[in-house]
Coordinates of C-alpha atoms and ligand atoms in Angstrom, one line a residue:
X1 CA -43.1 -0.9 37.5
X2 CA -41.3 -2.7 35.3
X3 CA -37.5 -1.5 35.4
X4 CA -36.6 -0.1 31.3
X5 CA -33.2 -2.0 31.0
X6 CA -31.5 -0.2 27.9
X7 CA -29.1 -2.5 26.8
X8 CA -25.9 -0.9 25.1
X9 CA -25.8 -0.3 21.7
X10 CA -24.0 -3.2 19.8
X11 CA -19.8 -1.9 19.0
X12 CA -18.0 -4.4 16.3
X13 CA -13.8 -2.9 16.4
X14 CA -11.3 -3.4 13.3
X15 CA -7.5 -4.0 14.6
X16 CA -6.4 -3.1 11.1
X17 CA -2.0 -5.4 10.7
X18 CA -0.6 -4.5 8.7
X19 CA 0.8 -5.8 5.0
X20 CA 4.8 -7.3 5.2
X21 CA 6.1 -3.7 4.0
X22 CA 4.3 -1.5 5.0
X23 CA 3.9 -0.4 9.5
X24 CA 0.6 1.4 9.0
X25 CA -1.5 0.4 11.9
X26 CA -5.3 1.6 12.6
X27 CA -8.0 1.0 14.4
X28 CA -11.7 0.8 12.5
X29 CA -15.0 1.2 14.9
X30 CA -19.0 0.4 14.6
X31 CA -21.0 2.2 16.7
X32 CA -25.1 0.4 15.8
X33 CA -27.7 4.0 16.7
X34 CA -31.5 4.0 16.2
X35 CA -29.8 5.7 12.6
X36 CA -27.8 3.3 10.9
X37 CA -24.5 3.0 11.8
X38 CA -21.6 4.7 13.0
X39 CA -18.4 3.9 11.0
X40 CA -15.5 5.4 12.6
X41 CA -11.1 5.1 11.6
X42 CA -8.7 6.4 12.9
X43 CA -5.4 5.4 10.9
X44 CA -1.3 5.8 11.7
X45 CA 1.9 5.4 9.7
X46 CA 0.4 4.9 6.0
X47 CA 1.7 7.7 3.7
X48 CA -0.1 11.0 3.7
X49 CA -2.6 11.3 0.6
X50 CA -6.4 9.6 0.5
X51 CA -6.5 6.4 0.5
X52 CA -9.5 4.1 -0.5
X53 CA -11.3 2.1 2.6
X54 CA -13.4 -0.6 2.2
X55 CA -15.6 -3.4 4.4
X56 CA -14.9 -6.3 1.7
X57 CA -17.2 -9.5 2.4
X58 CA -15.1 -12.2 4.2
X59 CA -13.0 -12.0 7.2
X60 CA -10.5 -13.5 6.3
X61 CA -7.0 -12.2 6.7
X62 CA -4.9 -14.9 5.6
X63 CA -2.6 -14.1 2.7
X64 CA -0.3 -11.9 1.7
X65 CA -2.1 -9.4 -0.4
X66 CA -4.9 -10.2 2.0
X67 CA -6.3 -11.1 -1.9
X68 CA -8.6 -13.3 0.8
X69 CA -11.4 -11.0 2.0
X70 CA -12.5 -11.5 -0.8
X71 CA -14.5 -8.1 -3.4
X72 CA -16.1 -5.0 -1.1
X73 CA -19.9 -6.2 0.8
X74 CA -22.3 -6.8 -1.5
X75 CA -26.1 -7.4 -0.1
X76 CA -27.1 -5.9 -3.1
X77 CA -25.9 -6.3 -5.4
X78 CA -25.1 -2.1 -6.8
X79 CA -21.9 -1.4 -8.7
X80 CA -19.5 0.4 -7.0
X81 CA -19.7 3.9 -5.1
X82 CA -19.4 6.7 -3.1
X83 CA -20.2 6.2 0.0
X84 CA -22.6 9.3 -0.8
X85 CA -23.5 8.0 -3.7
X86 CA -28.2 6.2 -2.2
X87 CA -26.4 2.8 -4.9
X88 CA -23.7 1.5 -3.7
X89 CA -21.5 -1.4 -1.8
X90 CA -22.3 -1.4 2.2
X91 CA -19.1 -1.9 2.1
X92 CA -18.1 1.7 0.2
X93 CA -17.1 4.1 2.9
X94 CA -14.7 5.7 -0.3
X95 CA -11.2 7.7 0.7
X96 CA -9.9 8.1 4.3
X97 CA -7.1 11.0 4.4
X98 CA -3.9 10.6 5.9
X99 CA -2.0 14.2 6.4
X100 CA 2.0 15.2 6.7
X101 CA 2.0 13.3 9.5
X102 CA 0.9 10.1 7.9
X103 CA -1.9 10.0 10.4
X104 CA -5.7 10.5 9.8
X105 CA -9.4 10.0 10.5
X106 CA -13.0 8.9 9.5
X107 CA -15.9 8.7 10.4
X108 CA -19.2 8.4 8.5
X109 CA -23.2 7.0 8.9
X110 CA -24.9 4.6 6.5
X111 CA -27.8 2.2 6.8
X112 CA -27.1 -0.5 4.5
X113 CA -24.6 -1.9 7.3
X114 CA -25.6 -3.7 11.3
X115 CA -23.5 -4.3 13.8
X116 CA -26.3 -7.2 15.6
X117 CA -26.4 -10.7 13.5
X118 CA -28.5 -10.4 10.3
X119 CA -27.5 -10.1 6.5
X120 CA -25.8 -7.2 6.4
X121 CA -24.1 -7.0 9.7
X122 CA -20.4 -5.9 10.4
X123 CA -19.4 -9.0 11.9
X124 CA -16.8 -11.2 10.2
X125 CA -16.3 -8.9 7.3
X126 CA -12.5 -7.2 7.1
X127 CA -11.7 -3.7 6.7
X128 CA -9.5 -3.0 3.9
X129 CA -7.1 0.2 3.4
X130 CA -6.0 0.5 -0.1
X131 CA -2.7 1.6 -1.5
X132 CA -3.9 4.2 -2.9
X133 CA -7.4 6.3 -3.5
X134 CA -10.7 5.0 -4.6
X135 CA -11.8 6.8 -7.9
X136 CA -15.2 6.0 -7.1
X137 CA -16.8 4.8 -10.2
X138 CA -14.2 2.8 -11.5
X139 CA -15.7 -0.8 -11.4
X140 CA -16.1 -3.4 -9.3
X141 CA -13.0 -1.8 -6.5
X142 CA -12.7 2.6 -7.8
X143 CA -9.5 1.1 -8.7
X144 CA -7.3 2.1 -4.9
X145 CA -4.6 -1.0 -6.1
X146 CA -3.2 -3.0 -3.5
X147 CA -5.0 -4.0 0.1
X148 CA -2.2 -3.1 2.3
X149 CA -3.6 -3.2 5.9
X150 CA -6.2 -6.0 6.8
X151 CA -8.8 -6.0 9.6
X152 CA -11.2 -8.3 10.6
X153 CA -14.6 -7.1 12.8
X154 CA -15.8 -8.4 15.7
X155 CA -17.5 -7.6 19.1
X156 CA -15.6 -5.0 20.8
X157 CA -15.9 -7.6 23.8
X158 CA -14.1 -10.3 21.6
X159 CA -11.4 -8.2 20.6
X160 CA -10.8 -6.9 23.7
X161 CA -10.1 -10.6 24.4
X162 CA -7.5 -11.3 21.9
X163 CA -5.8 -8.4 22.2
X164 CA -5.1 -9.9 26.2
X165 CA -4.2 -12.5 24.6
X166 CA -0.2 -13.4 25.0
X167 CA 1.8 -13.4 22.2
X168 CA 3.8 -16.2 20.3
X169 CA 6.8 -16.2 22.1
X170 CA 7.0 -12.9 24.2
X171 CA 8.1 -12.7 27.9
X172 CA 6.1 -11.4 31.1
X173 CA 8.3 -9.7 33.0
X174 CA 7.6 -6.8 34.6
Ligands
LIG1 CU1 -11.1 -2.3 -1.0
LIG2 ZN1 -17.5 -1.0 -3.8

C-alpha cells in the first residue's frame, strides 16, 4: 500500500511592530485546521483594557499611522461586526483584553479565512492592533481609534527567515 504522507497544517504568523510612540510587541498565529483557521494573539507592553484587533486588507505597514494597510479584510462586502456575528468582516477579531501587567492573549476560530492560497487567505494581509476598544457595531471600523501596531501576515517559515537576517547596522559579537 502507498504510504499516506500527511502534510503539516499550514501556519502563518504576523510579528507586530509598534507605532513610533509605542513599545507594544506581539505575535499573531493562524493555524489552518479541518474546521477553519485558529487565530491566536499574544501581546505585551500595552495599556490595560480592551483593544480592537483586526485583519486589514493590505500587507503594507510602511506608513507611520499604518493606514497603508487599508480597511478591515472584507471579501463578502459585509458590515463591521463582532467575531461572533455571522454577518461581519472576515477580518473582525473583536477585542483583546490586556491585563494590569500589559499582556493579553486571544484565541478564536473562524471559517471565513484560510491560510492556504485563495480569495480568503490571510497571507499578504496585515494584523492591526488599535489604541482603543472596538465597540463591535460602529461602521465601518468599530471606532477603535488609532492603529498602534502592525504586522504583515506571512508563512511561518518565511517569517523565521526574515527574523534571522541580521539587523542593519547591528554588530555580531559572541
Ligand atoms: Cu483595525
Ligand atoms: Zn470590521
